[in-house]
């Protein structure tokens, strides 16, 4: 499945991507690195991970929103956690710094249903399907 999906996605992947879950404070995010299930699957699909910093044993790091400026050409995919995400995005929307990020100005941000990041094969398959929907679907994003 990874090999086939990677071939389908290859012509549509044009930039590195941050994979994040926004924290409710609107100033921080959990970012999924290459050692996380999410980062590993994305990498195997040919989607470069914009986060190159350290992470915990699960490959996840808590970062400040300013850290998203490290790769100006990157896109961002965030996992929508319902009301928590709504509150975080409301706080982010009020931030001049957030509004100044190149990915925000260029509209290179997409939401995706949450993936259980320690869910093994089932989560990996769900992520593959969701990334294909995002990159290949009618509502294709510029991430």
CSV table of N, CA, C and O in Angstrom, one decimal, residues 22-99:
chain,number,residue,atom,x,y,z
A,22,UNK,N,-2.2,21.3,17.1
A,22,UNK,CA,-2.1,22.6,17.8
A,22,UNK,C,-2.6,22.4,19.2
A,22,UNK,O,-3.5,21.7,19.5
A,23,UNK,N,-1.8,23.0,20.1
A,23,UNK,CA,-2.2,23.0,21.6
A,23,UNK,C,-3.2,24.2,21.8
A,23,UNK,O,-3.1,25.2,21.1
A,24,UNK,N,-4.0,24.0,22.8
A,24,UNK,CA,-5.1,24.9,23.0
A,24,UNK,C,-4.6,26.3,23.4
A,24,UNK,O,-5.4,27.3,23.2
A,25,UNK,N,-3.4,26.5,23.8
A,25,UNK,CA,-3.0,27.8,24.2
A,25,UNK,C,-2.7,28.7,23.0
A,25,UNK,O,-2.6,29.9,23.2
A,26,UNK,N,-2.7,28.2,21.8
A,26,UNK,CA,-2.5,29.0,20.6
A,26,UNK,C,-1.1,29.5,20.4
A,26,UNK,O,-0.8,30.3,19.5
A,27,UNK,N,-0.2,29.0,21.2
A,27,UNK,CA,1.2,29.4,21.1
A,27,UNK,C,2.2,28.2,20.9
A,27,UNK,O,3.3,28.4,20.6
A,28,UNK,N,1.6,27.0,21.0
A,28,UNK,CA,2.5,25.8,20.9
A,28,UNK,C,1.8,24.7,20.0
A,28,UNK,O,0.5,24.8,19.8
A,29,UNK,N,2.6,23.8,19.6
A,29,UNK,CA,2.0,22.7,18.8
A,29,UNK,C,2.8,21.4,19.1
A,29,UNK,O,4.0,21.5,19.5
A,30,UNK,N,2.2,20.3,19.0
A,30,UNK,CA,2.9,19.0,19.0
A,30,UNK,C,3.3,18.7,17.5
A,30,UNK,O,2.4,18.7,16.7
A,31,UNK,N,4.6,18.6,17.2
A,31,UNK,CA,5.0,18.4,15.9
A,31,UNK,C,5.5,16.9,15.8
A,31,UNK,O,6.2,16.4,16.7
A,32,UNK,N,5.1,16.3,14.7
A,32,UNK,CA,5.5,14.9,14.5
A,32,UNK,C,6.7,14.8,13.6
A,32,UNK,O,6.7,15.2,12.4
A,33,UNK,N,7.8,14.3,14.1
A,33,UNK,CA,9.1,14.1,13.4
A,33,UNK,C,9.1,12.9,12.6
A,33,UNK,O,8.2,12.1,12.6
A,34,UNK,N,10.3,12.6,12.0
A,34,UNK,CA,10.5,11.5,11.2
A,34,UNK,C,10.5,10.2,11.9
A,34,UNK,O,10.2,9.1,11.3
A,35,UNK,N,10.7,10.2,13.2
A,35,UNK,CA,10.7,9.0,14.0
A,35,UNK,C,9.3,8.7,14.6
A,35,UNK,O,9.1,7.6,15.3
A,36,UNK,N,8.3,9.5,14.3
A,36,UNK,CA,6.9,9.2,14.7
A,36,UNK,C,6.3,8.3,13.6
A,36,UNK,O,6.8,8.3,12.5
A,37,UNK,N,5.2,7.7,13.9
A,37,UNK,CA,4.5,6.9,13.0
A,37,UNK,C,4.0,7.8,11.8
A,37,UNK,O,4.2,7.4,10.6
A,38,UNK,N,3.5,9.0,12.1
A,38,UNK,CA,3.1,9.9,11.1
A,38,UNK,C,4.2,10.3,10.2
A,38,UNK,O,4.1,10.3,9.0
A,39,UNK,N,5.3,10.7,10.8
A,39,UNK,CA,6.5,11.1,10.0
A,39,UNK,C,7.1,10.0,9.2
A,39,UNK,O,7.5,10.2,8.0
A,40,UNK,N,7.1,8.8,9.7
A,40,UNK,CA,7.6,7.7,9.0
A,40,UNK,C,6.8,7.3,7.8
A,40,UNK,O,7.3,7.1,6.7
A,41,UNK,N,5.5,7.3,8.0
A,41,UNK,CA,4.6,7.0,6.9
A,41,UNK,C,4.7,8.0,5.8
A,41,UNK,O,4.8,7.7,4.6
A,42,UNK,N,4.6,9.3,6.2
A,42,UNK,CA,4.7,10.4,5.2
A,42,UNK,C,6.1,10.3,4.4
A,42,UNK,O,6.1,10.4,3.2
A,43,UNK,N,7.1,10.0,5.1
A,43,UNK,CA,8.4,9.9,4.5
A,43,UNK,C,8.4,8.7,3.5
A,43,UNK,O,9.0,8.9,2.4
A,44,UNK,N,7.8,7.6,3.8
A,44,UNK,CA,7.8,6.5,2.9
A,44,UNK,C,6.9,6.8,1.7
A,44,UNK,O,7.0,6.2,0.7
A,45,UNK,N,6.0,7.8,1.9
A,45,UNK,CA,5.1,8.2,0.7
A,45,UNK,C,5.8,9.2,-0.1
A,45,UNK,O,5.3,9.7,-1.1
A,46,UNK,N,7.0,9.7,0.3
A,46,UNK,CA,7.7,10.7,-0.4
A,46,UNK,C,7.4,12.1,0.0
A,46,UNK,O,7.8,13.1,-0.7
A,47,UNK,N,6.7,12.3,1.1
A,47,UNK,CA,6.4,13.6,1.6
A,47,UNK,C,7.5,14.0,2.6
A,47,UNK,O,7.5,13.5,3.7
A,48,UNK,N,8.4,15.0,2.3
A,48,UNK,CA,9.4,15.3,3.2
A,48,UNK,C,8.9,16.0,4.5
A,48,UNK,O,8.0,16.8,4.4
A,49,UNK,N,9.4,15.6,5.6
A,49,UNK,CA,9.0,16.2,6.9
A,49,UNK,C,9.8,17.5,7.1
A,49,UNK,O,11.0,17.5,7.1
A,50,UNK,N,9.1,18.6,7.3
A,50,UNK,CA,9.8,19.9,7.6
A,50,UNK,C,10.5,20.0,8.9
A,50,UNK,O,11.4,20.7,9.1
A,51,UNK,N,10.0,19.1,9.9
A,51,UNK,CA,10.6,19.2,11.2
A,51,UNK,C,11.8,18.3,11.3
A,51,UNK,O,11.8,17.1,11.1
A,52,UNK,N,13.0,18.9,11.6
A,52,UNK,CA,14.2,18.1,11.7
A,52,UNK,C,14.8,18.2,13.1
A,52,UNK,O,15.8,17.6,13.4
A,53,UNK,N,14.0,18.8,14.0
A,53,UNK,CA,14.5,18.9,15.4
A,53,UNK,C,14.3,17.5,16.1
A,53,UNK,O,13.8,16.6,15.6
A,54,UNK,N,14.7,17.6,17.4
A,54,UNK,CA,14.5,16.4,18.2
A,54,UNK,C,13.1,16.2,18.6
A,54,UNK,O,12.3,17.1,18.6
A,55,UNK,N,12.8,14.9,19.0
A,55,UNK,CA,11.5,14.6,19.5
A,55,UNK,C,11.7,13.6,20.7
A,55,UNK,O,12.8,13.1,21.0
A,56,UNK,N,10.6,13.2,21.3
A,56,UNK,CA,10.6,12.3,22.4
A,56,UNK,C,10.7,10.8,21.8
A,56,UNK,O,10.9,10.7,20.6
A,57,UNK,N,10.5,9.8,22.6
A,57,UNK,CA,10.7,8.4,22.2
A,57,UNK,C,9.7,8.1,21.1
A,57,UNK,O,9.9,7.2,20.3
A,58,UNK,N,8.6,8.8,21.0
A,58,UNK,CA,7.5,8.6,20.0
A,58,UNK,C,7.8,9.5,18.8
A,58,UNK,O,6.9,9.4,17.9
A,59,UNK,N,8.8,10.3,18.8
A,59,UNK,CA,9.1,11.1,17.6
A,59,UNK,C,8.3,12.4,17.6
A,59,UNK,O,8.2,13.0,16.6
A,60,UNK,N,7.8,12.8,18.8
A,60,UNK,CA,7.0,14.0,18.8
A,60,UNK,C,7.7,15.1,19.7
A,60,UNK,O,8.3,14.7,20.7
A,61,UNK,N,7.6,16.3,19.3
A,61,UNK,CA,8.1,17.4,20.1
A,61,UNK,C,7.1,18.5,20.3
A,61,UNK,O,6.3,18.7,19.4
A,62,UNK,N,7.1,19.2,21.4
A,62,UNK,CA,6.3,20.3,21.7
A,62,UNK,C,7.1,21.5,21.3
A,62,UNK,O,8.3,21.7,21.7
A,63,UNK,N,6.6,22.3,20.4
A,63,UNK,CA,7.3,23.5,19.8
A,63,UNK,C,6.5,24.7,20.0
A,63,UNK,O,5.3,24.7,20.1
A,64,UNK,N,7.2,25.9,19.9
A,64,UNK,CA,6.5,27.1,19.8
A,64,UNK,C,6.1,27.4,18.4
A,64,UNK,O,6.8,26.9,17.5
A,65,UNK,N,5.1,28.2,18.2
A,65,UNK,CA,4.7,28.5,16.8
A,65,UNK,C,5.8,29.1,16.0
A,65,UNK,O,5.9,28.9,14.8
A,66,UNK,N,6.7,29.9,16.7
A,66,UNK,CA,7.8,30.5,16.0
A,66,UNK,C,8.7,29.5,15.3
A,66,UNK,O,9.3,29.8,14.3
A,67,UNK,N,8.7,28.3,15.8
A,67,UNK,CA,9.6,27.2,15.2
A,67,UNK,C,9.1,26.8,13.8
A,67,UNK,O,9.9,26.3,13.0
A,68,UNK,N,7.9,27.1,13.5
A,68,UNK,CA,7.3,26.8,12.2
A,68,UNK,C,7.9,27.7,11.1
A,68,UNK,O,7.7,27.5,9.9
A,69,UNK,N,8.6,28.8,11.5
A,69,UNK,CA,9.2,29.7,10.5
A,69,UNK,C,10.6,29.1,10.0
A,69,UNK,O,11.2,29.7,9.1
A,70,UNK,N,11.1,28.0,10.6
A,70,UNK,CA,12.4,27.5,10.2
A,70,UNK,C,12.5,27.1,8.8
A,70,UNK,O,13.6,27.1,8.2
A,71,UNK,N,11.4,26.6,8.2
A,71,UNK,CA,11.4,26.2,6.8
A,71,UNK,C,10.3,27.0,6.1
A,71,UNK,O,9.1,26.5,6.0
A,72,UNK,N,10.6,28.1,5.6
A,72,UNK,CA,9.6,29.1,5.0
A,72,UNK,C,8.8,28.5,3.9
A,72,UNK,O,7.7,28.9,3.7
A,73,UNK,N,9.4,27.6,3.1
A,73,UNK,CA,8.7,27.0,2.0
A,73,UNK,C,7.7,25.9,2.3
A,73,UNK,O,7.0,25.4,1.5
A,74,UNK,N,7.7,25.5,3.6
A,74,UNK,CA,7.0,24.3,4.0
A,74,UNK,C,5.5,24.6,4.0
A,74,UNK,O,5.0,25.7,4.1
A,75,UNK,N,4.7,23.5,3.9
A,75,UNK,CA,3.3,23.5,4.1
A,75,UNK,C,3.0,23.0,5.5
A,75,UNK,O,4.0,22.6,6.2
A,76,UNK,N,1.8,23.0,5.9
A,76,UNK,CA,1.5,22.5,7.3
A,76,UNK,C,0.2,21.7,7.2
A,76,UNK,O,-0.8,22.2,6.6
A,77,UNK,N,0.2,20.5,7.8
A,77,UNK,CA,-1.0,19.7,7.9
A,77,UNK,C,-1.3,19.6,9.4
A,77,UNK,O,-0.4,19.1,10.1
A,78,UNK,N,-2.4,20.0,9.9
A,78,UNK,CA,-2.8,19.9,11.3
A,78,UNK,C,-3.9,18.9,11.5
A,78,UNK,O,-4.8,18.8,10.6
A,79,UNK,N,-3.9,18.2,12.6
A,79,UNK,CA,-4.9,17.2,12.9
A,79,UNK,C,-6.0,17.9,13.7
A,79,UNK,O,-5.8,18.5,14.7
A,80,UNK,N,-7.2,17.8,13.2
A,80,UNK,CA,-8.4,18.5,13.8
A,80,UNK,C,-8.9,17.7,14.9
A,80,UNK,O,-9.4,16.6,14.7
A,81,UNK,N,-8.9,18.3,16.1
A,81,UNK,CA,-9.4,17.6,17.3
A,81,UNK,C,-10.6,18.3,17.8
A,81,UNK,O,-10.9,18.3,19.0
A,82,UNK,N,-11.4,18.8,16.9
A,82,UNK,CA,-12.7,19.4,17.3
A,82,UNK,C,-12.6,20.7,18.0
A,82,UNK,O,-11.9,21.6,17.6
A,83,UNK,N,-13.3,20.8,19.2
A,83,UNK,CA,-13.4,22.0,19.9
A,83,UNK,C,-12.0,22.5,20.4
A,83,UNK,O,-11.7,23.7,20.4
A,84,UNK,N,-11.1,21.6,20.7
A,84,UNK,CA,-9.7,22.0,21.1
A,84,UNK,C,-9.0,22.7,20.0
A,84,UNK,O,-8.4,23.7,20.2
A,85,UNK,N,-9.2,22.2,18.7
A,85,UNK,CA,-8.6,22.8,17.6
A,85,UNK,C,-9.2,24.2,17.3
A,85,UNK,O,-8.5,25.1,16.9
A,86,UNK,N,-10.5,24.3,17.4
A,86,UNK,CA,-11.2,25.5,17.2
A,86,UNK,C,-10.7,26.6,18.1
A,86,UNK,O,-10.4,27.7,17.7
A,87,UNK,N,-10.5,26.3,19.4
A,87,UNK,CA,-10.0,27.2,20.4
A,87,UNK,C,-8.6,27.6,20.0
A,87,UNK,O,-8.2,28.8,20.1
A,88,UNK,N,-7.8,26.7,19.7
A,88,UNK,CA,-6.4,27.0,19.3
A,88,UNK,C,-6.3,27.9,18.1
A,88,UNK,O,-5.5,28.8,18.0
A,89,UNK,N,-7.1,27.6,17.1
A,89,UNK,CA,-7.1,28.3,15.8
A,89,UNK,C,-7.6,29.8,16.1
A,89,UNK,O,-7.1,30.7,15.4
A,90,UNK,N,-8.5,29.9,17.0
A,90,UNK,CA,-9.0,31.3,17.3
A,90,UNK,C,-7.9,32.1,17.9
A,90,UNK,O,-7.7,33.3,17.6
A,91,UNK,N,-7.2,31.5,18.8
A,91,UNK,CA,-6.0,32.2,19.4
A,91,UNK,C,-4.9,32.5,18.4
A,91,UNK,O,-4.3,33.5,18.4
A,92,UNK,N,-4.7,31.5,17.6
A,92,UNK,CA,-3.6,31.7,16.5
A,92,UNK,C,-4.1,32.8,15.6
A,92,UNK,O,-3.2,33.6,15.2
A,93,UNK,N,-5.3,32.8,15.2
A,93,UNK,CA,-5.8,33.9,14.3
A,93,UNK,C,-5.6,35.3,14.8
A,93,UNK,O,-5.5,36.2,14.0
A,94,UNK,N,-5.5,35.4,16.1
A,94,UNK,CA,-5.3,36.8,16.7
A,94,UNK,C,-3.9,37.1,16.8
A,94,UNK,O,-3.5,38.2,17.2
A,95,UNK,N,-3.0,36.2,16.4
A,95,UNK,CA,-1.6,36.4,16.6
A,95,UNK,C,-1.0,37.0,15.3
A,95,UNK,O,-1.0,36.4,14.2
A,96,UNK,N,-0.4,38.2,15.4
A,96,UNK,CA,0.3,38.8,14.2
A,96,UNK,C,1.5,37.9,13.7
A,96,UNK,O,1.7,37.9,12.5
A,97,UNK,N,2.1,37.3,14.6
A,97,UNK,CA,3.2,36.4,14.2
A,97,UNK,C,2.7,35.2,13.3
A,97,UNK,O,3.2,34.9,12.3
A,98,UNK,N,1.6,34.6,13.8
A,98,UNK,CA,1.0,33.5,13.0
A,98,UNK,C,0.6,34.0,11.6
A,98,UNK,O,0.9,33.4,10.6
A,99,UNK,N,0.0,35.2,11.5
A,99,UNK,CA,-0.4,35.8,10.3
A,99,UNK,C,0.8,36.1,9.4
A,99,UNK,O,0.6,36.1,8.1
